[in-house]
Short mmCIF file of C-alpha atoms in Angstrom, two decimals:
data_model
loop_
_atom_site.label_atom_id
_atom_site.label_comp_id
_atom_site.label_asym_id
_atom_site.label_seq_id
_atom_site.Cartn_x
_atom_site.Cartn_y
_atom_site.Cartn_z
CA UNK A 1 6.06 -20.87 -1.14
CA UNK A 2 9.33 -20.67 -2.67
CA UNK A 3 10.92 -20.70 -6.15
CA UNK A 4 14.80 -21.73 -7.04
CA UNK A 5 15.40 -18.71 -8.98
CA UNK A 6 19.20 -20.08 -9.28
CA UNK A 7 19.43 -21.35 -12.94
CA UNK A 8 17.18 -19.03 -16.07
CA UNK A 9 17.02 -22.68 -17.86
CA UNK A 10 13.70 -22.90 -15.57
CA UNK A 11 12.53 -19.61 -16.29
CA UNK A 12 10.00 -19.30 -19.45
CA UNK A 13 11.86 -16.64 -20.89
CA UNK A 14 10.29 -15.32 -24.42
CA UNK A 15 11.24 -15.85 -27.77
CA UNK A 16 11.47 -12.91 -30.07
CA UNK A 17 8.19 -13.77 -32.19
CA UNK A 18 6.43 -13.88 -29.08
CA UNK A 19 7.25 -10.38 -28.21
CA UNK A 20 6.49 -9.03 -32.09
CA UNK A 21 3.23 -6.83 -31.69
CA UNK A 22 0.73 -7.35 -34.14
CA UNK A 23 0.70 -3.68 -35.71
CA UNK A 24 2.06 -3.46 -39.16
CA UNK A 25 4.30 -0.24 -38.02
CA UNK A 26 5.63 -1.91 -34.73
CA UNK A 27 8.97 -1.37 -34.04
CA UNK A 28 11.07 -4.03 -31.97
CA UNK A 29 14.90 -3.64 -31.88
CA UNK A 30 15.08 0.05 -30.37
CA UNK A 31 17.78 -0.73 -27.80
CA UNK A 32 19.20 1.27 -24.86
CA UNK A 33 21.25 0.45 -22.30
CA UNK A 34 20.97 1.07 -18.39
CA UNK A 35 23.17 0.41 -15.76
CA UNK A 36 19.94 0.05 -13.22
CA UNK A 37 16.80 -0.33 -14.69
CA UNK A 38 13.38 0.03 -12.20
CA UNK A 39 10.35 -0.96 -13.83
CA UNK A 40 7.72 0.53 -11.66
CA UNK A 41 6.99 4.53 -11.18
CA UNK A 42 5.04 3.69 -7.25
CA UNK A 43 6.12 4.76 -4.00
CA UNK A 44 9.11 1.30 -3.49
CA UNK A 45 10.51 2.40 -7.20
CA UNK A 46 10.52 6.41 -6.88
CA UNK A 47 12.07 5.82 -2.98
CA UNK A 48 14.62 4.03 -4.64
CA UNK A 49 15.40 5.87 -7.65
CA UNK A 50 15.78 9.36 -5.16
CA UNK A 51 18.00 7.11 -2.77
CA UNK A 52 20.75 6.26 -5.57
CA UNK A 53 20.61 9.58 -7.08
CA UNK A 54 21.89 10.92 -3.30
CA UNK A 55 23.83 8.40 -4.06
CA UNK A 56 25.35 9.56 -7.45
CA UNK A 57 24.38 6.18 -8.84
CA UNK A 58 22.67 6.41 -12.17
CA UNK A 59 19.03 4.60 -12.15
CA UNK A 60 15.80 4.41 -14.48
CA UNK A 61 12.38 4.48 -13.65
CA UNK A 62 10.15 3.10 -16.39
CA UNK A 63 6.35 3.64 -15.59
CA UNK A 64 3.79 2.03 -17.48
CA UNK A 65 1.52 4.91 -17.46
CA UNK A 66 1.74 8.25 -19.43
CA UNK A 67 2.23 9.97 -16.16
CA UNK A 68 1.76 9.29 -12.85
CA UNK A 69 -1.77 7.63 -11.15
CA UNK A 70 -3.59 10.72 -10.49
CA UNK A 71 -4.92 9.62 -7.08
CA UNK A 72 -5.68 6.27 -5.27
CA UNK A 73 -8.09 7.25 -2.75
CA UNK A 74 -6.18 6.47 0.08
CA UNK A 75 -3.82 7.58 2.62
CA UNK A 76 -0.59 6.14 4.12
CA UNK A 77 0.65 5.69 8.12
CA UNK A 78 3.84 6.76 8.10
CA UNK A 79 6.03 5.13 11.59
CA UNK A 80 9.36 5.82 13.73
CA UNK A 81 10.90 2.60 11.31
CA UNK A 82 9.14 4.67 8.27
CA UNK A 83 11.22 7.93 9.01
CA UNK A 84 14.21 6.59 10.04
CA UNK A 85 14.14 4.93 6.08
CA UNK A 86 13.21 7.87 4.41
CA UNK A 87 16.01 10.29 6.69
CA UNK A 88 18.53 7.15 5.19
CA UNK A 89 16.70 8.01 1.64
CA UNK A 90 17.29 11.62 1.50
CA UNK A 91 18.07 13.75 4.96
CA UNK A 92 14.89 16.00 5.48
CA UNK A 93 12.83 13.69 3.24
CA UNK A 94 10.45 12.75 6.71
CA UNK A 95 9.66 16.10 7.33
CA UNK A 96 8.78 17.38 4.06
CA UNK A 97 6.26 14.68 3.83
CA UNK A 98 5.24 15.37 7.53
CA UNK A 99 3.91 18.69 6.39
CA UNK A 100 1.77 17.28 3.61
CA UNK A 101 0.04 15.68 6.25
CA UNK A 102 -1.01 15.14 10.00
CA UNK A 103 0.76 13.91 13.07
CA UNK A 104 -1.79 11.26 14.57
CA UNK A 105 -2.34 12.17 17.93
CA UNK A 106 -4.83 9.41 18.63
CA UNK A 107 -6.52 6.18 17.83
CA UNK A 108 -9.66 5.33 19.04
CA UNK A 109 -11.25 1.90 18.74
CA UNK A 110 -15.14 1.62 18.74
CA UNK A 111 -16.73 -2.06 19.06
CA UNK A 112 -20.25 -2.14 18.04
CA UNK A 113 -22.52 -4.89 19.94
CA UNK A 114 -26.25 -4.95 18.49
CA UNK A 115 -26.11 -1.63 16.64
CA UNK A 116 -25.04 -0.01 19.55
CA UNK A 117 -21.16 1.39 20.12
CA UNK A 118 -19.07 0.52 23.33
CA UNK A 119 -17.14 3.08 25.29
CA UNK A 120 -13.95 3.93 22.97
CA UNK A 121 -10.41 2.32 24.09
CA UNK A 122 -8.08 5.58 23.38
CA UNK A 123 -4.56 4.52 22.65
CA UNK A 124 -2.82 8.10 22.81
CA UNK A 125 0.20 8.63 20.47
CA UNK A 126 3.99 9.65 21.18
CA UNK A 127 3.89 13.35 19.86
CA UNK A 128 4.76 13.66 16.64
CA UNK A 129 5.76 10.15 15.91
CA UNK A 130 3.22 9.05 13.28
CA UNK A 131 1.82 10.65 10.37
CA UNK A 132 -1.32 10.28 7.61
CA UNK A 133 -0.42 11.83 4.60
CA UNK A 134 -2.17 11.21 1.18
CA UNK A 135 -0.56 8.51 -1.01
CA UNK A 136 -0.51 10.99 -3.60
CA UNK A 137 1.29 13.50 -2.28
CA UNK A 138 3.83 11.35 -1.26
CA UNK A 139 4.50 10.21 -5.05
CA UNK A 140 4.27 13.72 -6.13
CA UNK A 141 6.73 14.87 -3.27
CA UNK A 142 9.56 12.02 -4.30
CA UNK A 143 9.00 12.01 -8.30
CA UNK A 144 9.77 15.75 -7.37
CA UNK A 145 13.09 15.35 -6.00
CA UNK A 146 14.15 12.41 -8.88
CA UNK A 147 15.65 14.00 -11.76
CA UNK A 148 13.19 14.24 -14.47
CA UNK A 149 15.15 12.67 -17.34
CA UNK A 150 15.64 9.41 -14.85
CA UNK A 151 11.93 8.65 -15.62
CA UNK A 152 10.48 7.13 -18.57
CA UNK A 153 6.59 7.36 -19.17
CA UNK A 154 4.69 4.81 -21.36
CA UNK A 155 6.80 1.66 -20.89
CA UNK A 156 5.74 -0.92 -19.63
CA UNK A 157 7.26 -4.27 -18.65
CA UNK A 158 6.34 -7.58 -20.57
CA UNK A 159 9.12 -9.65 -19.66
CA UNK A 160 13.33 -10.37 -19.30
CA UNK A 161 15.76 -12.47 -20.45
CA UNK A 162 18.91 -12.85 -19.49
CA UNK A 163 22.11 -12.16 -21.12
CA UNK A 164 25.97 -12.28 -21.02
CA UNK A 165 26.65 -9.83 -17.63
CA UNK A 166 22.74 -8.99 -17.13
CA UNK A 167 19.13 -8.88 -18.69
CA UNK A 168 17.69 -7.47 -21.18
CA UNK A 169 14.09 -6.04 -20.30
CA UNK A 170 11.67 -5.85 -22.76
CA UNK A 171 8.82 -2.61 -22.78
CA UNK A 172 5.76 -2.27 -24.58
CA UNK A 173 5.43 1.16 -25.48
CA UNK A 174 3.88 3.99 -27.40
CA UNK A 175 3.50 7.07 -28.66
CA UNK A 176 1.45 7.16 -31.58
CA UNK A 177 2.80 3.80 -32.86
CA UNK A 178 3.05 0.61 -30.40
CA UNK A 179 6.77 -0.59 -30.34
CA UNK A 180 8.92 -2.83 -28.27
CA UNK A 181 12.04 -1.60 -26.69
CA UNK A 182 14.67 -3.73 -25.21
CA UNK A 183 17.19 -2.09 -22.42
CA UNK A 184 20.12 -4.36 -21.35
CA UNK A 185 20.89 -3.73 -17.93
CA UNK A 186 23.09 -5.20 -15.29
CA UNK A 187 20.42 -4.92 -12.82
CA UNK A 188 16.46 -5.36 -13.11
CA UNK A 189 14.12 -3.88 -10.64
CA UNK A 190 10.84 -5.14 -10.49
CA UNK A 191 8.89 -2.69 -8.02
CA UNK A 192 5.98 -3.31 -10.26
CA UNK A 193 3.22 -3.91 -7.50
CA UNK A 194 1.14 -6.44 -6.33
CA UNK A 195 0.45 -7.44 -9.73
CA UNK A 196 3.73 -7.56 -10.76
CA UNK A 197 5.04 -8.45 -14.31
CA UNK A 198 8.49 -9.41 -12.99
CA UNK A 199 6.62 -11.09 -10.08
CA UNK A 200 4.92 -13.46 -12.72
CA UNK A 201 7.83 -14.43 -14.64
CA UNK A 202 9.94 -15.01 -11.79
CA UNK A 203 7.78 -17.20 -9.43
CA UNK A 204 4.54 -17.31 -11.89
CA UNK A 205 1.95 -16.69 -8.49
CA UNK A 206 -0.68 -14.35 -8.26
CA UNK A 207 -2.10 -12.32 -5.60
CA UNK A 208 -4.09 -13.84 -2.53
CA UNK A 209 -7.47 -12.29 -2.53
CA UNK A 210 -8.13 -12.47 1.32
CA UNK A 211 -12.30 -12.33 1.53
CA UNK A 212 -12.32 -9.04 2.20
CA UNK A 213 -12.96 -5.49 0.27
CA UNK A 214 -12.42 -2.41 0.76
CA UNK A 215 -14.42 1.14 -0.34
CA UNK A 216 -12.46 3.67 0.54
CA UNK A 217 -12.10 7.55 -0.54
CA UNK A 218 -10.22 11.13 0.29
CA UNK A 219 -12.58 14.11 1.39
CA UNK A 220 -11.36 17.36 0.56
CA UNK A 221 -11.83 18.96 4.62
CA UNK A 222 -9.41 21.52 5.49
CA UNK A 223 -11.82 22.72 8.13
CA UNK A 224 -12.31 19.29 9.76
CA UNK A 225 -16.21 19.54 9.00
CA UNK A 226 -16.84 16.13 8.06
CA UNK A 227 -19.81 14.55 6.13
CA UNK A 228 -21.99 18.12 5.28
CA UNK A 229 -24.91 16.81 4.76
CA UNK A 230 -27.07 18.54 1.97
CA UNK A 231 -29.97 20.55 2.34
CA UNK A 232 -32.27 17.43 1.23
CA UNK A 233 -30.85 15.09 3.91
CA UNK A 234 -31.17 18.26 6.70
CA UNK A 235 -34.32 18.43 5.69
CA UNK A 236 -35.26 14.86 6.14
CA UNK A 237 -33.89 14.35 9.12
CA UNK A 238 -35.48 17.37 10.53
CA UNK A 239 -38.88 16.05 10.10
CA UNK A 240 -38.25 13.53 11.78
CA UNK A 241 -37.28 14.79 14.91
CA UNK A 242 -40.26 15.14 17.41
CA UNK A 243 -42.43 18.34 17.21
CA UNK A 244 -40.55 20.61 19.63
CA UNK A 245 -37.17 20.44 17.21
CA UNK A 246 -39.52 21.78 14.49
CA UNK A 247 -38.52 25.62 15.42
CA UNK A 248 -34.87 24.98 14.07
CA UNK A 249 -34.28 27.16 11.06
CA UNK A 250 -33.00 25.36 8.12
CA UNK A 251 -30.08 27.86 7.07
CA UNK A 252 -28.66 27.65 10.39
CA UNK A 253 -28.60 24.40 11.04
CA UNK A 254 -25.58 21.87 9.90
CA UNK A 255 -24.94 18.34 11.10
CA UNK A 256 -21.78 17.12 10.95
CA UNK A 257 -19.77 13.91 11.94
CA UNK A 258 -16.08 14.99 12.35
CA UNK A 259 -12.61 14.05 13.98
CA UNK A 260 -10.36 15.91 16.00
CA UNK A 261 -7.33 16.80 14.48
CA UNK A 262 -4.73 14.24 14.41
CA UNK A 263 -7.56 11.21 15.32
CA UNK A 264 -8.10 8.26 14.38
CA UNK A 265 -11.51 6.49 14.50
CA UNK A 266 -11.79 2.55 14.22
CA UNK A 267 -14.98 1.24 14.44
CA UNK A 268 -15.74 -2.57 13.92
CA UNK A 269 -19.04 -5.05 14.66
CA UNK A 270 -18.49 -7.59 17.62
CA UNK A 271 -18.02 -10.63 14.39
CA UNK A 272 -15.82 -8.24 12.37
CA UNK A 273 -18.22 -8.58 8.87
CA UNK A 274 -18.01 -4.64 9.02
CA UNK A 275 -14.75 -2.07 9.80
CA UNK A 276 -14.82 0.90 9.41
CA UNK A 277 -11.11 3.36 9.89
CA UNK A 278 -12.06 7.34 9.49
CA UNK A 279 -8.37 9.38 10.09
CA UNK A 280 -7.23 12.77 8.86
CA UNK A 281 -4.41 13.10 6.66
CA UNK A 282 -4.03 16.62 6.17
CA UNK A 283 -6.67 18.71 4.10
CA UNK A 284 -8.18 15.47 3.98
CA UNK A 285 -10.12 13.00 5.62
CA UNK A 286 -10.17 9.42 4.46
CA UNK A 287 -12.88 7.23 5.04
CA UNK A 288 -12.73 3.31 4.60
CA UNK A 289 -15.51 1.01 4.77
CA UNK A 290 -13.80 -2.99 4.94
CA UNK A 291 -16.06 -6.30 4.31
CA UNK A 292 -15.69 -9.73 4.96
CA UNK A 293 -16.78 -11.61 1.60
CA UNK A 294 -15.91 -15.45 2.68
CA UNK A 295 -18.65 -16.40 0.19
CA UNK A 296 -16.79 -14.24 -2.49
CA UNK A 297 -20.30 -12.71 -3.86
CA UNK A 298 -19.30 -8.80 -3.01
CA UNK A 299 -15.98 -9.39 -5.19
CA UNK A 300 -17.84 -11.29 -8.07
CA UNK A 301 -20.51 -8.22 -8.22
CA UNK A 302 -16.97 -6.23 -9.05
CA UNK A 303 -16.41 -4.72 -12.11
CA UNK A 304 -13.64 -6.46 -14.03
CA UNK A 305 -13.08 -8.72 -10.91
CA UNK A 306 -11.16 -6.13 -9.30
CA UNK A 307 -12.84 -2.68 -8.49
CA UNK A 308 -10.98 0.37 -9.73
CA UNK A 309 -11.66 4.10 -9.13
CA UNK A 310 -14.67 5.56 -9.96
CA UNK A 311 -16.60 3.23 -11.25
CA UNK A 312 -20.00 3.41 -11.85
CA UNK A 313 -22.22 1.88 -9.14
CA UNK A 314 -19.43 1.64 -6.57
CA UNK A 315 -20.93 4.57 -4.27
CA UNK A 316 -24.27 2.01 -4.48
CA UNK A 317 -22.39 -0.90 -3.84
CA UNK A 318 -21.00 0.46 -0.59
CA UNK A 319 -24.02 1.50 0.19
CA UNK A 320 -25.55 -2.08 0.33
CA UNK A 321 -23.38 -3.37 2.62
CA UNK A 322 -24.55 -1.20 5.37
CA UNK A 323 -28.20 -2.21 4.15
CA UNK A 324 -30.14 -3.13 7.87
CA UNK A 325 -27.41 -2.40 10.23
CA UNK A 326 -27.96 -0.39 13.26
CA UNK A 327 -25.42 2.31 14.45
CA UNK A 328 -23.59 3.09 10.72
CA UNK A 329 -25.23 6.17 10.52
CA UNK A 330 -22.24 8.40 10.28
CA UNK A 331 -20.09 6.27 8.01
CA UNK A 332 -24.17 5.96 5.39
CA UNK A 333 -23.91 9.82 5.73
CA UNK A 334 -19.96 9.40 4.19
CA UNK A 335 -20.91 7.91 1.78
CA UNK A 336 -24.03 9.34 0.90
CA UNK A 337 -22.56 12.84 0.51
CA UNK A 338 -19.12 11.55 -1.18
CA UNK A 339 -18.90 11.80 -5.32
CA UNK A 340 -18.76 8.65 -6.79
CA UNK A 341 -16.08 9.65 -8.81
CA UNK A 342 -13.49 9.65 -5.60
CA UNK A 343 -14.52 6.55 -4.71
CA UNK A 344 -12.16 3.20 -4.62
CA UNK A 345 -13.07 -0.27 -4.61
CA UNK A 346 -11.00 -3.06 -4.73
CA UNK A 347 -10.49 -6.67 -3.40
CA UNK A 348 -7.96 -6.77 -0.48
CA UNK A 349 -5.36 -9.10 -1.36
CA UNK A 350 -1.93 -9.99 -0.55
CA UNK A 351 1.05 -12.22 -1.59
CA UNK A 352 2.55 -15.00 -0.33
CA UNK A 353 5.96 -15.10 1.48
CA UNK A 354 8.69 -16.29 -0.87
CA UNK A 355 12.44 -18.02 -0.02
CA UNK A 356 14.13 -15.61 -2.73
CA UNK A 357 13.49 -12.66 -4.47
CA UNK A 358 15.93 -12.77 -6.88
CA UNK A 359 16.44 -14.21 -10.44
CA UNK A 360 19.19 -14.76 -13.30
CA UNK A 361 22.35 -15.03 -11.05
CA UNK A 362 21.30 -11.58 -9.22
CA UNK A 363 20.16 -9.34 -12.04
CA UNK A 364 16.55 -9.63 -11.40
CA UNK A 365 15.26 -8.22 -8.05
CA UNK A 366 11.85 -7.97 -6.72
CA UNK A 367 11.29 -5.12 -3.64
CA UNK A 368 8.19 -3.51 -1.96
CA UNK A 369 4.43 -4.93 -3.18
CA UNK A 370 5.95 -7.14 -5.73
CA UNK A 371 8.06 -8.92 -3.59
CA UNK A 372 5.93 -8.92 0.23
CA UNK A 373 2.48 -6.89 -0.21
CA UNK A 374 0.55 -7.45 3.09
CA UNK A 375 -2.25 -7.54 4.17
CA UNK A 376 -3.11 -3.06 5.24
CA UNK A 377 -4.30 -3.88 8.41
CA UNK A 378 -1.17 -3.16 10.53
CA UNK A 379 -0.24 -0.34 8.08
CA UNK A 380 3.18 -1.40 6.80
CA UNK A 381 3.13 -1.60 3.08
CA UNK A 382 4.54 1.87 2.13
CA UNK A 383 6.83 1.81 5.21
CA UNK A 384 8.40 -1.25 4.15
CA UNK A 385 8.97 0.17 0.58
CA UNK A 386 10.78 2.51 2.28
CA UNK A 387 12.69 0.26 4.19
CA UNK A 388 13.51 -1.67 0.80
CA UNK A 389 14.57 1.68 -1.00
CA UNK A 390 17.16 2.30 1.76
CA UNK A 391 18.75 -0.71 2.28
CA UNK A 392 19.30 -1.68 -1.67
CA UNK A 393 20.51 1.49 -1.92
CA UNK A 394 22.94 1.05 0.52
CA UNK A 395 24.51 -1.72 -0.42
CA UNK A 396 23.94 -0.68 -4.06
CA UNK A 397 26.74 2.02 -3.19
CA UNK A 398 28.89 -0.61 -1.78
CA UNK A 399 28.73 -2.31 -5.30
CA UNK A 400 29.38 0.99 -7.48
CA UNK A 401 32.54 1.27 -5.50
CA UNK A 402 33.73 -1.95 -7.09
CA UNK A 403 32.80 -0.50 -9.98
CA UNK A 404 29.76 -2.25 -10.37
CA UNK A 405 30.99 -5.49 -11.19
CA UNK A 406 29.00 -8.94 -11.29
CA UNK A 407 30.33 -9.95 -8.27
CA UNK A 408 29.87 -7.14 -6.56
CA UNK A 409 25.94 -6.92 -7.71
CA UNK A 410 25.45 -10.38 -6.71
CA UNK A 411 26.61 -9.73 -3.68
CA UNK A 412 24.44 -6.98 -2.89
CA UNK A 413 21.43 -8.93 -4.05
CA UNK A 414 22.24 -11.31 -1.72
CA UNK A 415 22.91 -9.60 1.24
CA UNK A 416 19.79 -7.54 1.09
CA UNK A 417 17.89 -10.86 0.61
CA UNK A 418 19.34 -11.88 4.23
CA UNK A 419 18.76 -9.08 5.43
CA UNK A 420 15.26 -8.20 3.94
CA UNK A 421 13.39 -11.81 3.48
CA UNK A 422 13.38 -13.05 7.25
CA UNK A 423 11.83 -9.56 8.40
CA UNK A 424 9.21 -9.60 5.84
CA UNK A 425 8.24 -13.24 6.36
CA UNK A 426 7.44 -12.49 9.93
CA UNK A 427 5.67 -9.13 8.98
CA UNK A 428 3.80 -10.61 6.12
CA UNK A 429 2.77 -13.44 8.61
CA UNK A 430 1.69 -11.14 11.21
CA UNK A 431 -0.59 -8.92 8.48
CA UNK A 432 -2.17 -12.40 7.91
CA UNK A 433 -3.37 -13.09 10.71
CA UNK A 434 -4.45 -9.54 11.67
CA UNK A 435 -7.19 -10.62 9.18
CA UNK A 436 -9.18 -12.65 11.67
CA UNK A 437 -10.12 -15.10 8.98
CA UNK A 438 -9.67 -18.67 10.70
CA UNK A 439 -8.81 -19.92 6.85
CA UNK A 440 -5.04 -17.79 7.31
CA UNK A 441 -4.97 -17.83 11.09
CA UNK A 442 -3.35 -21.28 12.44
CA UNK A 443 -4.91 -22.98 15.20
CA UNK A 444 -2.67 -21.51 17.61
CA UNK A 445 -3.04 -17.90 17.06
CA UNK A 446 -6.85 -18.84 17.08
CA UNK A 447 -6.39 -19.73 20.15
CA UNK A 448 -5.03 -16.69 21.91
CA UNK A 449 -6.40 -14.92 24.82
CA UNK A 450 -7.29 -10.96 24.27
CA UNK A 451 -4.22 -9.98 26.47
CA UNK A 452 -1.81 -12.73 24.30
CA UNK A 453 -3.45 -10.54 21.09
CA UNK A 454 -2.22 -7.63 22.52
CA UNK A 455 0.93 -8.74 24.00
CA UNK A 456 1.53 -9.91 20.59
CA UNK A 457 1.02 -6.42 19.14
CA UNK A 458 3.00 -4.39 21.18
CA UNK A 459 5.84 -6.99 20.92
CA UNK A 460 5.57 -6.68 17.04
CA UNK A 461 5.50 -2.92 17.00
CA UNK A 462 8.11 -2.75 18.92
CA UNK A 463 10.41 -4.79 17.12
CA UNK A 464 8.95 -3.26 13.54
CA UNK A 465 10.10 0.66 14.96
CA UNK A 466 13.69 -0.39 16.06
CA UNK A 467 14.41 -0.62 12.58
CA UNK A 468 17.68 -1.10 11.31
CA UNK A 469 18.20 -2.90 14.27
CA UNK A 470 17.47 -6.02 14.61
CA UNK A 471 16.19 -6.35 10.72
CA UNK A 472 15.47 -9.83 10.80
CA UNK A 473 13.83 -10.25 14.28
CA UNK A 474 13.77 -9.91 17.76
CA UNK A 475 15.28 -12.59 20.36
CA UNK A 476 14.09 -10.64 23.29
CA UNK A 477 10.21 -11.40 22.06
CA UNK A 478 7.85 -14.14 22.56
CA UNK A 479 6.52 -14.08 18.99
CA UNK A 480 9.23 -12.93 16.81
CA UNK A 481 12.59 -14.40 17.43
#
């Protein structure tokens, strides 16, 4: 998929009376301008506001929300190519975040044949190379460090049109009467997410929903004592142990299913319909059950089409897909003893690779999920925000010192698009087929061997962590020249 992105005649660009609201009292011709303008408040648009400011170069975050998403129930991997972005971010950045979290120390990868589990394969980790850290911290940790009056609450994106040396970006926002601002700015961010506003008026796609969904939550377990299970469910599974057990006493006995520190458990059926990833990410333990849905009946039965946090029925609705499978006991007991409350659902989707990210001679720019989200199998999502954040920013400075002129924005744009949109092609790629769904999967990675899988894997990892080196791929692979 592609889009020209090269003249804004082709771009649906809005008329005034289409942006009017409705309300009597709605204000629309409150104008500001902004040098660099980032319409997003998520882990590719903080990264990147924190990596101009070391920067001394003067950027806005505008977040939809009132404040920040209070949690999403889920953790990040953070990599060698990870750290090495966020050290070109802000020096120090990698460890601060390391100490929110947990240096993974191992994987372990659990195939279940008829209910019953195989002998683990144990892939050991370089010390202190990878960490799981809560998505949440990492937000708060970064909005921490970006100066507070660089981040605007309550806006949020509806659309752009260009103008003489830039755009002008129009919010909807409000605070106790709904208004429309417009900020003229020489540069656009859109670091919007998956679902992406800028996304939509630049290319007009939507996310690929990729038959599977996810349930996934954060359990509060400093002690690493997993899955307590209440005294009702001790009780029930005490009587039904044989006779002899019987003499247990109830206030002494506890059953739980932990980790080690540092572990991670993967545990999948023989036809992949159920995964299952347990890790700890520091006082926390995150738990994710994954479903194939090639029918598309689990993601119909979702609220709103799209799951959300908390919603009611959710805890049930994981639930049922375990309903008359042998060997899930410890991931039932999870879920069983997890408040519904904490609990995410959501369809796991992706977007299509695209030829350009950029629109209105440069002053539009798509990074992180709005421009490449992939599929979260291989982990890469937040890292390559990261990645994005560093390298704009980068050449971002090389632009200020031409005093920020047209040329020397497009110019940046550009470069970062050679740099950035052969990399994420392949990655994006790759994430697809880690699916396993022979509808993304070509014939030919269908058709691998086990040992060509793997080959394939290391190869990819290897040329992912030697980031900044050799960005856009790797001549010495097989699979990613």
């Amino acid at each position: 998929m592609s889009h020209s992105g090269e003249s804004s005649s082709s771009v649906p660009y809005p008329s005034m009376a289409s942006l009017k609201l409705d309300h009597e009292t709605a204000e629309t011709e409150i104008r500001e301008e902004k040098d660099i303008v980032i319409a997003g408040g998520g882990l590719a648009g903080l990264a990147l506001a924190l990596a101009l400011q070391e920067r001394n170069i003067e950027a806005y975050v505008f977040e939809a929300h009132p404040n920040f998403i209070s949690d999403t129930a889920t953790a990040i991997g953070i990599g060698p190519n990870g750290v090495t972005a966020l050290e070109g971010i802000k020096p120090c950045l990698s460890s601060m975040i390391a100490q929110a979290g947990t240096y993974s120390t191992s994987i372990n990868f659990i195939l279940l044949r008829d209910g019953k589990e195989n002998p683990p394969r144990v892939t050991n980790m370089p010390p202190k190379e990878y960490v799981n850290v809560r998505w949440k911290s990492v937000q708060e940790i970064i909005a921490g460090l970006v100066n507070s009056n660089r981040i605007v609450f309550s806006h949020k994106l509806i659309s752009y049109r260009p103008r003489k040396g830039g755009v002008e970006a129009y919010f909807r926002c409000g605070e106790g009467i709904d208004r429309i601002k417009i900020v003229s700015t020489k540069l656009l961010i859109g670091a919007d997410g998956i679902w992406s506003a800028v996304r939509k008026q630049m290319v007009g796609d939507s996310p690929r929903y990729l038959n599977l969904v996810d349930w996934n939550a954060l359990l509060y377990n400093p002690h690493l004592k997993v899955y307590h299970i209440d005294f009702v469910n001790i009780c029930y599974k005490l009587f039904s142990l044989v006779y002899d057990y019987l003499n247990i006493k109830f206030w002494d006995f506890r059953v739980y299913h932990g980790i080690k520190e540092g572990e991670i458990v993967v545990r999948s059926e023989e036809n992949m319909q159920v995964h299952n990833i347990t890790a700890h990410a520091g006082d926390y333990t995150l738990w994710i059950l994954r479903k194939k849905d090639e029918s598309g009946e689990v993601a119909n039965a979702l609220v709103g089409g799209r799951g959300g946090l908390g919603i009611p029925g959710c805890k049930a609705r994981a639930l049922q897909q375990l309903d008359g499978l042998q060997g899930w006991d410890s991931l039932r007991e999870a879920i069983a003893v997890t408040p519904e409350g904490i609990i995410s659902e959501r369809l796991v989707m992706d977007r299509l690779p695209l030829d350009k990210w950029s629109d209105v001679d440069g002053h539009v720019l798509l990074i992180g999920d709005a421009a490449h989200a992939q599929y979260v199998g291989p982990g890469q999502g937040a890292r390559t925000a990261f990645e994005d954040a560093h390298q704009l920013s980068l050449l971002l400075q090389l632009a200020t010192h031409s005093s920020f002129t047209e040329e020397s924005i497009q110019y940046a744009v550009k470069r970062f698009e050679e740099l950035r949109i052969p990399r994420l092609k392949k990655m994006q790629q790759y994430a697809a087929y880690s699916t396993r769904l022979p509808a993304i999967q070509p014939e030919w990675v269908q058709k691998l061997t086990m040992e060509e899988r793997i080959k394939m894997g290391e190869e990819y990892m290897k040329w992912v962590h030697a980031y900044p080196h050799k960005q856009e791929c790797d001549p010495d692979s097989s699979y990613f020249k």
